[in-house]
Coordinates of C-alpha atoms in Angstrom, one line a residue:
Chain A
X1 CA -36.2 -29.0 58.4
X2 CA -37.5 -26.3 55.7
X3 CA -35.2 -24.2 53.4
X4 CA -36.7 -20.9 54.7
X5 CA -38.1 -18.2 52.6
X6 CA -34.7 -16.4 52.0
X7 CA -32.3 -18.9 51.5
X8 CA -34.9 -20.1 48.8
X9 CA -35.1 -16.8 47.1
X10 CA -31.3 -16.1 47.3
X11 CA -30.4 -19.6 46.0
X12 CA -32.9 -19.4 42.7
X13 CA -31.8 -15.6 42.4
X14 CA -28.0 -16.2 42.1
X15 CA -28.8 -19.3 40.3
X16 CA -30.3 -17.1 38.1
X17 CA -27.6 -14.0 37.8
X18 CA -24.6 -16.7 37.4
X19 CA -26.5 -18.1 34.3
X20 CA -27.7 -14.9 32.7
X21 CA -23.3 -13.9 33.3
X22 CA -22.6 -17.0 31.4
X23 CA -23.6 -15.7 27.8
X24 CA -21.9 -12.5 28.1
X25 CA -18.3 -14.5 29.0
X26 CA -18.9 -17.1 26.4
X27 CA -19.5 -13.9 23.8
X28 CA -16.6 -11.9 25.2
X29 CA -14.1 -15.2 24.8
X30 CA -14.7 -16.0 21.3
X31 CA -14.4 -12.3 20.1
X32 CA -11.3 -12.5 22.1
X33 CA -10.3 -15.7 19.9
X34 CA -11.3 -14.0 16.9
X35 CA -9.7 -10.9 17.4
X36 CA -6.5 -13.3 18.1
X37 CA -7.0 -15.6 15.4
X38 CA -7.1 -18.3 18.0
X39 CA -10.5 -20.1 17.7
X40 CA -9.3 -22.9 16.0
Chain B
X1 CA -57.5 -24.5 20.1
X2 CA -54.9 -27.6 20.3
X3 CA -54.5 -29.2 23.3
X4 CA -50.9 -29.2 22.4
X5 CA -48.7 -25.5 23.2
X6 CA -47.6 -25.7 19.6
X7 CA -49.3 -26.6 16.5
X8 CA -47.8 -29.8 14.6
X9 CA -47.2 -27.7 11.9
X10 CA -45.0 -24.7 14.1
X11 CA -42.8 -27.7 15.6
X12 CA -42.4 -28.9 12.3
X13 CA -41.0 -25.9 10.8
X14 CA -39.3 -24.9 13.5
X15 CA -37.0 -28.5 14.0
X16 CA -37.0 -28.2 9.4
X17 CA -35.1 -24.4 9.9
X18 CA -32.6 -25.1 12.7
X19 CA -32.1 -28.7 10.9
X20 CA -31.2 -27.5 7.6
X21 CA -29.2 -24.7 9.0
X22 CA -27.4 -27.4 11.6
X23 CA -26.3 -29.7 8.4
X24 CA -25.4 -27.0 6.1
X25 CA -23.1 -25.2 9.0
X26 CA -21.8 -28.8 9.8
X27 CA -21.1 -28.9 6.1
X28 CA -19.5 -26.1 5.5
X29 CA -17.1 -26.8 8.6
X30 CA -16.6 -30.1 7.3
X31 CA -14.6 -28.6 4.1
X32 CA -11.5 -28.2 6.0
X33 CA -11.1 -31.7 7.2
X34 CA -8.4 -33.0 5.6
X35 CA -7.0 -36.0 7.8
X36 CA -8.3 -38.1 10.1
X37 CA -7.1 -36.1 12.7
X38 CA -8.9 -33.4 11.6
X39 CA -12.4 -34.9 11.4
X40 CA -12.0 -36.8 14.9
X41 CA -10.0 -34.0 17.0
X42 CA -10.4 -31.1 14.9
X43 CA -7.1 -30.9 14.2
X44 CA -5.9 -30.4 18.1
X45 CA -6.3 -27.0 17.8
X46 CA -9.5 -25.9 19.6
X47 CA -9.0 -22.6 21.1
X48 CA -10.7 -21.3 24.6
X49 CA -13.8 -19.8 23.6
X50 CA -15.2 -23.0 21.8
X51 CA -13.3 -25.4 24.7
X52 CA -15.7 -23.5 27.6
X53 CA -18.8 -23.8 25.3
X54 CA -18.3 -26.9 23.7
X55 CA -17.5 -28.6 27.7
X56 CA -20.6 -26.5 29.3
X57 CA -23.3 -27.5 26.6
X58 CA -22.1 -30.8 26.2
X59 CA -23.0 -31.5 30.1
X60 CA -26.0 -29.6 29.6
X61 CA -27.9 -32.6 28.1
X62 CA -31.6 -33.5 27.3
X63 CA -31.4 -34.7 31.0
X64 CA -30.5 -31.2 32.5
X65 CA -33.9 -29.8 31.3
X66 CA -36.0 -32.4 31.3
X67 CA -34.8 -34.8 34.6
X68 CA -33.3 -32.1 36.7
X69 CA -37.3 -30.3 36.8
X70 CA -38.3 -34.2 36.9
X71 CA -36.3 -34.9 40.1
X72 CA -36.8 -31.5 41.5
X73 CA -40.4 -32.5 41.0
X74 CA -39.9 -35.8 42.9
X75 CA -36.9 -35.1 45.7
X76 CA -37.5 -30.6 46.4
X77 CA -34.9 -28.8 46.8
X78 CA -32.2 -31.4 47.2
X79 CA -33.4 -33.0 43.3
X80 CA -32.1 -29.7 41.8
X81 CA -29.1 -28.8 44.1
X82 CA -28.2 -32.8 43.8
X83 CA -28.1 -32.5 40.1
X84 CA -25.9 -29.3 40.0
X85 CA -23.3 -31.1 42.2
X86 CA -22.6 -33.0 38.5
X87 CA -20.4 -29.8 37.8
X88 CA -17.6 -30.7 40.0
X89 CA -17.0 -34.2 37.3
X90 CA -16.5 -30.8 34.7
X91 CA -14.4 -29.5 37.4
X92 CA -12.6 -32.0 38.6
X93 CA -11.7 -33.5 35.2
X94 CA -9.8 -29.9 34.4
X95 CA -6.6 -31.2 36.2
X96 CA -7.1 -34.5 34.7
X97 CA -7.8 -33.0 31.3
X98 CA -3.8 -31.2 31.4
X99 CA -2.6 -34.4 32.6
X100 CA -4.3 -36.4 29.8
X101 CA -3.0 -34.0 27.2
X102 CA 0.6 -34.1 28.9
X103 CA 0.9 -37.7 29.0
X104 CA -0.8 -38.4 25.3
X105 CA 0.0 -35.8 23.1
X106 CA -1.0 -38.4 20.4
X107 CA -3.9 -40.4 22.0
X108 CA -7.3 -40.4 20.7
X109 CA -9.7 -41.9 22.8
X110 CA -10.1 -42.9 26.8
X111 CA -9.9 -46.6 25.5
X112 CA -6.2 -45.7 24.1
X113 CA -5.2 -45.1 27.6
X114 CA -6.8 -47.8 29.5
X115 CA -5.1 -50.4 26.5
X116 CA -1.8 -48.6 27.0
X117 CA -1.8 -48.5 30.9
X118 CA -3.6 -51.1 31.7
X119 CA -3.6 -53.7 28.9
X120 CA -6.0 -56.1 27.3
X121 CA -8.5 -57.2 30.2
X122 CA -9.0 -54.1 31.6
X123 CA -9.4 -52.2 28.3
X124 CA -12.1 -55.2 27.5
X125 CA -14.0 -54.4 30.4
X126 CA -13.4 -50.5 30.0
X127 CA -14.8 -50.8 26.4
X128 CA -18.0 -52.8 27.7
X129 CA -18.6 -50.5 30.1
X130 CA -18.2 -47.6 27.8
X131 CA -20.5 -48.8 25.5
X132 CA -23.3 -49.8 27.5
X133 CA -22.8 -45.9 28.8
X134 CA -22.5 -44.8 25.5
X135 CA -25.8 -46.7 24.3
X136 CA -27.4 -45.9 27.3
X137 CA -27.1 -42.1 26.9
X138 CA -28.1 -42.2 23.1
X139 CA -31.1 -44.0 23.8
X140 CA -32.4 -41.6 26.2
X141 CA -31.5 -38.4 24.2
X142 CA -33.2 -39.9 21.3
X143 CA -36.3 -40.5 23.1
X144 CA -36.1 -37.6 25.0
X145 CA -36.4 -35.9 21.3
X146 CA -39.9 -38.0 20.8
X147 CA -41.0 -37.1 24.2
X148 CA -40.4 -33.7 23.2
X149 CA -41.9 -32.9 20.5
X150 CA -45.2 -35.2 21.5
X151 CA -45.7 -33.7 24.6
X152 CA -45.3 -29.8 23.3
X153 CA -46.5 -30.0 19.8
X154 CA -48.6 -33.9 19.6
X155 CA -46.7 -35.1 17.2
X156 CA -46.1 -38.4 17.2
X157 CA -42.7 -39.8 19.3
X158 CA -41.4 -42.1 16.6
X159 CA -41.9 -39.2 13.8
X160 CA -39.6 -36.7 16.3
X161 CA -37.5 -39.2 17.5
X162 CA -36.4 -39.8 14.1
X163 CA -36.4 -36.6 13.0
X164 CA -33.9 -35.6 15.4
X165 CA -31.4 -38.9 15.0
X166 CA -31.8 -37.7 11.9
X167 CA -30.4 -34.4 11.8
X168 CA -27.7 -35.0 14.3
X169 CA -26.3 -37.4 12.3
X170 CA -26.2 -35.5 9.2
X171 CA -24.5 -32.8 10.7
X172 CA -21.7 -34.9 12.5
X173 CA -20.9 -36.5 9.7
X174 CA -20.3 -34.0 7.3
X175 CA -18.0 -31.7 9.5
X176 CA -16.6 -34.4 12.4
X177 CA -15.7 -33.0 15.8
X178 CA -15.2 -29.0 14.4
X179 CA -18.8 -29.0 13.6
X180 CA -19.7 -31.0 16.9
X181 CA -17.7 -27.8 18.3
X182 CA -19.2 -24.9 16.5
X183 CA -22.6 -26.0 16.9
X184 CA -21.7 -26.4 20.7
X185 CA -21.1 -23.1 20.9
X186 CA -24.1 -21.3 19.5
X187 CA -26.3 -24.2 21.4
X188 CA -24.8 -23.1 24.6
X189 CA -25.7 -19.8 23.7
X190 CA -29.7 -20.6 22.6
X191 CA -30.1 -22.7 26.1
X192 CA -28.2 -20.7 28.5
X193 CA -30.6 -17.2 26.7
X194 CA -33.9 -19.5 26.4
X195 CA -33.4 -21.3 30.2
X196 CA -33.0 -18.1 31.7
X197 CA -35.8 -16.5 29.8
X198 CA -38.2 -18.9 31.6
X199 CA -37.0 -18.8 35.2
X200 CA -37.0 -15.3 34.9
X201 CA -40.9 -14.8 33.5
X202 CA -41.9 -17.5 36.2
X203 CA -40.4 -15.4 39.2
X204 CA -41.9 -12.4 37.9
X205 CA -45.5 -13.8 37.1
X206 CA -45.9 -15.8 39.7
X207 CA -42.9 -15.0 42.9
X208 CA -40.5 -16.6 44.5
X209 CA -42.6 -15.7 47.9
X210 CA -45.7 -17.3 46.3
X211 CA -44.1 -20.5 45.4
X212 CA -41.9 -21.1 48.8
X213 CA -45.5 -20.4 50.8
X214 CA -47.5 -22.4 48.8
X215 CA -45.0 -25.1 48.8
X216 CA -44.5 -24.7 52.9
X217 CA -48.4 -25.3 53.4
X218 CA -49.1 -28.0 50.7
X219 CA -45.7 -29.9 49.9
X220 CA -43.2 -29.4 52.3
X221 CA -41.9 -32.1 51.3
X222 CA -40.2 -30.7 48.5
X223 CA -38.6 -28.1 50.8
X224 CA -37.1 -30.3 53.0
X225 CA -33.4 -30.3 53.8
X226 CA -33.3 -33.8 55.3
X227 CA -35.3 -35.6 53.0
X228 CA -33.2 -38.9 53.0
X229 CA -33.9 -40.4 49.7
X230 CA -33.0 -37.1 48.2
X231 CA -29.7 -37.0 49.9
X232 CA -28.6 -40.2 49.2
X233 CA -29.3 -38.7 45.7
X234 CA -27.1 -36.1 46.2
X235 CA -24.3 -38.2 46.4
X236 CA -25.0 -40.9 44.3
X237 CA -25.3 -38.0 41.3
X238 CA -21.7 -36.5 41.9
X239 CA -20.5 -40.0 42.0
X240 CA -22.4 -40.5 38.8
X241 CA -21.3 -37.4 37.5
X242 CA -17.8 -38.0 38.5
X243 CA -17.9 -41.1 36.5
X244 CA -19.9 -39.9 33.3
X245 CA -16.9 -37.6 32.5
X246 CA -13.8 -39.5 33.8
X247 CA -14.6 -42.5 31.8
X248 CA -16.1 -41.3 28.2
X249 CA -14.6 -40.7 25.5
X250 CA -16.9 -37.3 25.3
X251 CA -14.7 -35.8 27.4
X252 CA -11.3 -37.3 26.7
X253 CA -11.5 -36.5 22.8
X254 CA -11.9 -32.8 23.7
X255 CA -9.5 -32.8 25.9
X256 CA -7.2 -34.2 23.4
X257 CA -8.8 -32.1 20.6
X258 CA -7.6 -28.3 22.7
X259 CA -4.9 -26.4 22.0
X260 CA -2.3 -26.8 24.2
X261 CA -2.8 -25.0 27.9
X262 CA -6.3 -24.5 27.3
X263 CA -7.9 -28.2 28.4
X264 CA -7.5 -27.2 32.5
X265 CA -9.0 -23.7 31.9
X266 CA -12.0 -24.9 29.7
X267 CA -13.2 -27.4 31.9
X268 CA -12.6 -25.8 34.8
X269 CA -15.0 -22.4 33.2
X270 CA -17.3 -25.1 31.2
X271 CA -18.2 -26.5 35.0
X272 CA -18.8 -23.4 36.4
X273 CA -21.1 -22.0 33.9
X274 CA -22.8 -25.5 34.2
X275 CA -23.0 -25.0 38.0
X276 CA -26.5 -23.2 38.0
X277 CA -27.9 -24.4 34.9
X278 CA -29.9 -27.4 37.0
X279 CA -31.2 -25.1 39.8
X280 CA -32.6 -22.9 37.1
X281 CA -34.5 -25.9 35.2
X282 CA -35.4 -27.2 38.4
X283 CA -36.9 -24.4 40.0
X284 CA -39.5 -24.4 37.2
X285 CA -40.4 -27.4 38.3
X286 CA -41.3 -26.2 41.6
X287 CA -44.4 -24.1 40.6
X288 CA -45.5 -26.9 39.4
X289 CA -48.0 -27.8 42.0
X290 CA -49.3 -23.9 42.8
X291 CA -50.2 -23.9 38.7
X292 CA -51.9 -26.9 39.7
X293 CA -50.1 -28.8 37.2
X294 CA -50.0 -32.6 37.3
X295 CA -48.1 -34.4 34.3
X296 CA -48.6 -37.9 33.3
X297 CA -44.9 -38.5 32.9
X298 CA -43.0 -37.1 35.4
X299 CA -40.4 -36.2 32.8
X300 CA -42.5 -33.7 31.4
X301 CA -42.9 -31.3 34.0
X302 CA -40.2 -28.5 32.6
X303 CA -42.2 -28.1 29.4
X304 CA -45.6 -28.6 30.6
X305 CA -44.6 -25.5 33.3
X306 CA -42.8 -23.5 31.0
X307 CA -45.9 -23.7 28.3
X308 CA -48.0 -23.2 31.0
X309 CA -47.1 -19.9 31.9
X310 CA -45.7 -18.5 29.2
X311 CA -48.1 -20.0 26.3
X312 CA -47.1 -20.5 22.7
X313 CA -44.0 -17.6 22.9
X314 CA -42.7 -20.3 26.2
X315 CA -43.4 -23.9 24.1
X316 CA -41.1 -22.1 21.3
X317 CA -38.9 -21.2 23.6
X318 CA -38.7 -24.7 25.1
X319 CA -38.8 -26.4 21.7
X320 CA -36.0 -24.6 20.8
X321 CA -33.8 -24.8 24.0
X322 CA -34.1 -28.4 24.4
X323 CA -33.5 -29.4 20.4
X324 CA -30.5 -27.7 21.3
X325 CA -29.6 -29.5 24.2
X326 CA -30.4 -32.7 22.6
X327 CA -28.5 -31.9 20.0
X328 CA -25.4 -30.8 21.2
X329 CA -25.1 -33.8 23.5
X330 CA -26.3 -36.4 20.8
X331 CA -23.7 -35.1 18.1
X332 CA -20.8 -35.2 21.1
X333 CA -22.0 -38.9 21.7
X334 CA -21.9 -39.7 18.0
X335 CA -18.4 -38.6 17.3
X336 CA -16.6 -39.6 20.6
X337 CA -18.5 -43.3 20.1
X338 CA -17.5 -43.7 16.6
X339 CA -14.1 -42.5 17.7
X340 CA -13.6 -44.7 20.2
X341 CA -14.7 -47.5 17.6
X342 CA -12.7 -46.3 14.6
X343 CA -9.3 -45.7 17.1
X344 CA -9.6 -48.5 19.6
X345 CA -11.1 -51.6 17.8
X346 CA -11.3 -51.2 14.2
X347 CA -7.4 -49.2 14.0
X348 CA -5.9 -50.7 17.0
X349 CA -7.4 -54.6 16.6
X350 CA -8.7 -55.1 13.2
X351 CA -6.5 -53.2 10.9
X352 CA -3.5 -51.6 12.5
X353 CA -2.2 -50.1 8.9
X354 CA -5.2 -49.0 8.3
X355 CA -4.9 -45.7 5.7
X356 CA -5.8 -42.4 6.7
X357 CA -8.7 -42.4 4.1
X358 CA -10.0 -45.4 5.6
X359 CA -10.0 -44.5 9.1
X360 CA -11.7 -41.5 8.1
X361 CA -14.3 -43.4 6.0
X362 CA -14.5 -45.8 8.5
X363 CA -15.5 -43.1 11.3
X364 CA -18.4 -42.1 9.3
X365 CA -19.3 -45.4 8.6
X366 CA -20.0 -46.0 12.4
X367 CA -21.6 -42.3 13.0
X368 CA -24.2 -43.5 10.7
X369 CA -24.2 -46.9 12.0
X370 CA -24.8 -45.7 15.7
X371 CA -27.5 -43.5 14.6
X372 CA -29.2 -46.4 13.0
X373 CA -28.9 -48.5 16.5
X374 CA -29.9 -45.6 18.3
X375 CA -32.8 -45.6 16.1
X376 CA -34.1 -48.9 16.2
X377 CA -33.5 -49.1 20.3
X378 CA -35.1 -46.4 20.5
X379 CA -38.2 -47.3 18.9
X380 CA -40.3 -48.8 22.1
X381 CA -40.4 -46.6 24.8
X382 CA -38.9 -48.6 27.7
X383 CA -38.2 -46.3 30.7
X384 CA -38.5 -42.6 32.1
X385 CA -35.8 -40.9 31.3
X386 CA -34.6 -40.8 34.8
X387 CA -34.8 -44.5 35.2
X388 CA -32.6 -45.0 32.5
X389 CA -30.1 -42.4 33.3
X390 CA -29.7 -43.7 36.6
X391 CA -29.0 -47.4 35.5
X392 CA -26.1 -46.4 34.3
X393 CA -24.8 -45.0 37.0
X394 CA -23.7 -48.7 38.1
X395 CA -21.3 -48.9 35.5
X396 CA -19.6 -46.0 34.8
X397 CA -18.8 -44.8 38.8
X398 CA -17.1 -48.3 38.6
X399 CA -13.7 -46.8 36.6
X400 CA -13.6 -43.7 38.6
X401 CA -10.8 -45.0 40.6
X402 CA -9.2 -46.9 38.0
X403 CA -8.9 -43.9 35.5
X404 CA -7.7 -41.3 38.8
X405 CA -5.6 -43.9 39.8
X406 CA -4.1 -44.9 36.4
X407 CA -3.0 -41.1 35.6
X408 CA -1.0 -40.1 39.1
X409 CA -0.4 -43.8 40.7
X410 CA 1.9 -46.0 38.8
X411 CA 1.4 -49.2 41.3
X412 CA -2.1 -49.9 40.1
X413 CA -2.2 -53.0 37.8
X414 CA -4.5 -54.0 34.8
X415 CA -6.0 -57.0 36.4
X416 CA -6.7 -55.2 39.8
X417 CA -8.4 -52.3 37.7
X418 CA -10.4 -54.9 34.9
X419 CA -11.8 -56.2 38.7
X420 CA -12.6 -53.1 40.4
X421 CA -14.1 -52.0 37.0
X422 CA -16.3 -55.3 36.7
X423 CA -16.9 -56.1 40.2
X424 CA -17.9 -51.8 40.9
X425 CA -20.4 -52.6 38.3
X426 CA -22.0 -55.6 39.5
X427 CA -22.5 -54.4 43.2
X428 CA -23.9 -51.2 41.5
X429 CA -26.3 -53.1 39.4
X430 CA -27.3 -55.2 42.7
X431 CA -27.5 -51.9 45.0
X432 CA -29.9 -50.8 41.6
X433 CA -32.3 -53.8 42.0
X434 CA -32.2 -54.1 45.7
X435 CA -32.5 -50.8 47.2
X436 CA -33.0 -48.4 44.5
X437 CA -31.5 -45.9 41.3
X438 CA -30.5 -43.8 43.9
X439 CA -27.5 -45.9 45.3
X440 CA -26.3 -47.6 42.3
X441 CA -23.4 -45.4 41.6
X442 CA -22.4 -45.0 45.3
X443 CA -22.2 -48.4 45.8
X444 CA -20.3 -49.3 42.3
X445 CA -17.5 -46.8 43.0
X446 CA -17.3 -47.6 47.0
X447 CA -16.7 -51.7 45.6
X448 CA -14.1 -50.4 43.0
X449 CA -12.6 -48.0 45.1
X450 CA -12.0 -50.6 47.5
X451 CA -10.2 -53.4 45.4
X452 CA -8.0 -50.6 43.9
X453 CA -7.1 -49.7 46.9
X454 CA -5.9 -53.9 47.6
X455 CA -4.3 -53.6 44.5
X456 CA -1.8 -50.6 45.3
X457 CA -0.9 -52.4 48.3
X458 CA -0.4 -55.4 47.2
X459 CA 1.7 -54.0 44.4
X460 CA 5.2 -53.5 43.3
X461 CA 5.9 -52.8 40.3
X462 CA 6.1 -49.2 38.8
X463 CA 4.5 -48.1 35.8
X464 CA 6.4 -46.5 32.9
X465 CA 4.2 -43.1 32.1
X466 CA 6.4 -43.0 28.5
X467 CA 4.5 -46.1 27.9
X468 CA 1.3 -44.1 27.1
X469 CA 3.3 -42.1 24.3
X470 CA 2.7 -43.9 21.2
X471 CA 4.2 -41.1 18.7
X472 CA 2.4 -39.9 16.1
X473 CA 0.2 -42.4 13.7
X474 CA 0.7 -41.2 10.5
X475 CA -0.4 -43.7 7.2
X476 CA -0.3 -42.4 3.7
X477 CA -3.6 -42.7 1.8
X478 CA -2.9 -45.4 -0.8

């Protein structure tokens, strides 16, 4: 049994849009903990 | 023209800048180490932001973007879903992380607990284990430095390997586990930009439609949901996962090095930010064929793609993101295996009033010294990097059970966990030889599981948890 052509697409696109999302969250927390004085 | 992506010299240069900045930032971080304490758990005091980051791009190894295209390569679809399923050890570990932190407030290392829960046998075989692990995941990062650099800019493995053991080092030992941290951080940053950066050229140069169709009519193979060696892999690689992170002293020493209310949260984020990471490199992979690529080594199909498409600007870009990787799992390996070394056999057995100063000295002592092993068994190149990975897998799904089962069941005794541990490993190691990689840790934590679960029942006695407290170890310098 094949993946078929959308499930294929829509797995590598939200792959995709959930790691592109992770830089932003990473950024966003450590000004957070800077802002805070809690990064160490 | 080279028929290399990058000229010698342009790897060169580049692996010089980000060295010299990694050493002189790991330098800098280092001033502030003070105690012990500091240079092995940075103080206990890692906020949120650099917990995520530091428990994301620690997972994301030299093996995330070089095996997970490699196995997507060799198993389709189910290679790079399979190796995304490794999140849930990140995930599952964030319950185990509070608990850790609850129940030592003072440990240091996964081998303190096993010692103090299980005693002397079991923290024996724990340690054997641990090492072989910890050995087994050096070697492979350092050669998956030489493999790197040879097969992107021809220069020659030994010359990169070293180069990279090199650096790593440096930097963890001048600034201990806050510089292991930091770095993480901006690492996690350069691969997550860099990884996405090449899926996203790929899908718009050559399509997502293009690369299902071609695959559909020449190698459906690799589109097949019910390819049964590749789901066996699946769940032989969360078990494997499960028991990379449950067991090491990677994970345990970051748990122990967070702030307080912030271990659950950060592994818990750090897994899901992994989560996709694998599906990403992997799908790389996939084009693979329609580019009418064909690597020697498997384990070189990420960087052949990625250079293929995008040319010189892509083998910088892969250069870059996978030094990174490399380097923030190598330094994590470096200080939670000289840690573990320092705390649970030169402290705990050789010299129990050891000073401060000398534990600290010690710890570098062995960074350097494990860099130096690393080094040497690294020096012949004795398996893919997939191969090796997977060997492992036999021993460390073996203390799965044990460490669950030691931090919420008090019946479990130290001899029935020192058996499941050994025995878990030996069936693994059989399941290796005799039917292949891809069983090994299924079968090693299905053996343990099984003669920890005799052991509860044939138990009566009741652990003490304030047993695991040892109160704070404080020596003045002398």
């Amino acid at each position: 049994m094949l993946i078929s052509e959308l499930a294929f697409e829509w797995l590598i696109s939200l792959a995709l849009v959930m790691t592109c999302a992770a830089p932003v969250l990473l950024v966003g927390l450590f000004i957070k903990d800077f802002i805070s004085k809690t990064i160490w | 023209m080279t028929e290399f992506a990058l000229e010698t010299s342009t790897g060169i240069t580049i692996i010089i800048l980000f060295g010299v900045f990694w050493v002189a930032f790991g330098y800098w971080l280092g001033r502030k180490n003070r105690t012990h304490e500091d240079f092995a758990l940075a103080g206990r005091n890692v906020g949120f932001a650099f917990a995520a980051a530091t428990a994301m791009a620690t997972w994301v190894t030299s093996n995330t973007t070089l095996v997970a295209p490699q196995l997507t390569y060799q198993f389709g679809i189910w290679g790079m879903i399979g190796y995304s399923f490794a999140a849930l050890g990140l995930i599952l570990f964030a319950p185990m992380a509070k608990r850790i932190k609850e129940l030592l407030p003072n440990g240091y290392t996964s081998g303190d607990f096993v010692r103090l829960r299980y005693g002397n046998l079991a923290w024996l075989v724990f340690i054997i284990i641990s090492v072989v692990y910890a050995f087994g995941w050096l070697i492979s990062l350092g050669m998956a430095g030489g493999i790197l650099l040879e097969s992107l800019s021809g220069l020659d493995y030994h010359i990169g390997m070293t180069t990279i053991l090199v650096i790593c080092v440096g930097y963890t030992l001048f600034g201990g586990m806050r510089a292991v941290i930091a770095t993480d951080f901006i690492q996690a940053l350069i691969i997550i930009v860099g990884v996405s950066f090449i899926a996203y050229w790929l899908i718009d140069n050559v399509g997502l439609e293009s690369i299902h169709s071609n695959l559909t009519s020449e190698h459906p193979k690799l589109l097949d949901l019910l390819f049964p060696a590749a789901v066996m892999f699946l769940f032989n690689n969360i078990f494997f996962g499960l028991g990379e992170i449950f067991h090491s002293n990677v994970w345990w020493s970051r748990a122990l090095s967070f702030k307080k209310g912030v271990a659950y949260k950060a592994y818990l984020t750090g897994g899901l930010l992994w989560l996709p990471i694998p599906i990403v490199t992997g799908f790389i992979a996939l084009a693979a064929p329609q580019l009418g690529i064909f690597p020697p080594s498997p384990d070189m199909i990420g960087p052949t793609v990625a250079a293929a498409v995008l040319g010189k600007v892509g083998a910088v870009i892969v250069f870059i993101v996978i030094f990174s990787a490399l380097a923030s799992s190598l330094d994590s390996l470096l200080a939670a295996t000289s840690d573990l070394v320092t705390q649970d056999i030169f402290h705990k057995k050789l010299k129990p009033k050891a000073s401060d100063k000398t534990l600290m000295r010690f710890n570098r002592s062995c960074i350097l010294g494990l860099g130096i092993m690393t080094w040497l068994l690294c020096l012949p190149r004795i398996a893919t990097l997939g191969a090796l990975l997977n060997f492992a897998g036999a021993f460390v799904a073996s203390t799965i059970w044990p460490i669950v089962l030691g931090l919420y069941q008090r019946r479990l005794t130290g001899s029935y966990a020192a058996c499941a541990m050994a025995f878990g490993t030996l069936f693994g190691m059989l399941g290796y030889f005799v039917i292949g990689f891809y069983v090994a840790a299924l079968v090693s934590c299905a053996v343990s599981g099984l003669i920890c679960l005799v052991g509860i029942m044939r138990s009566n006695k009741q652990f003490d948890w304030n047993q695991l407290d040892e109160g704070e170890q404080i020596h003045a310098d002398k």
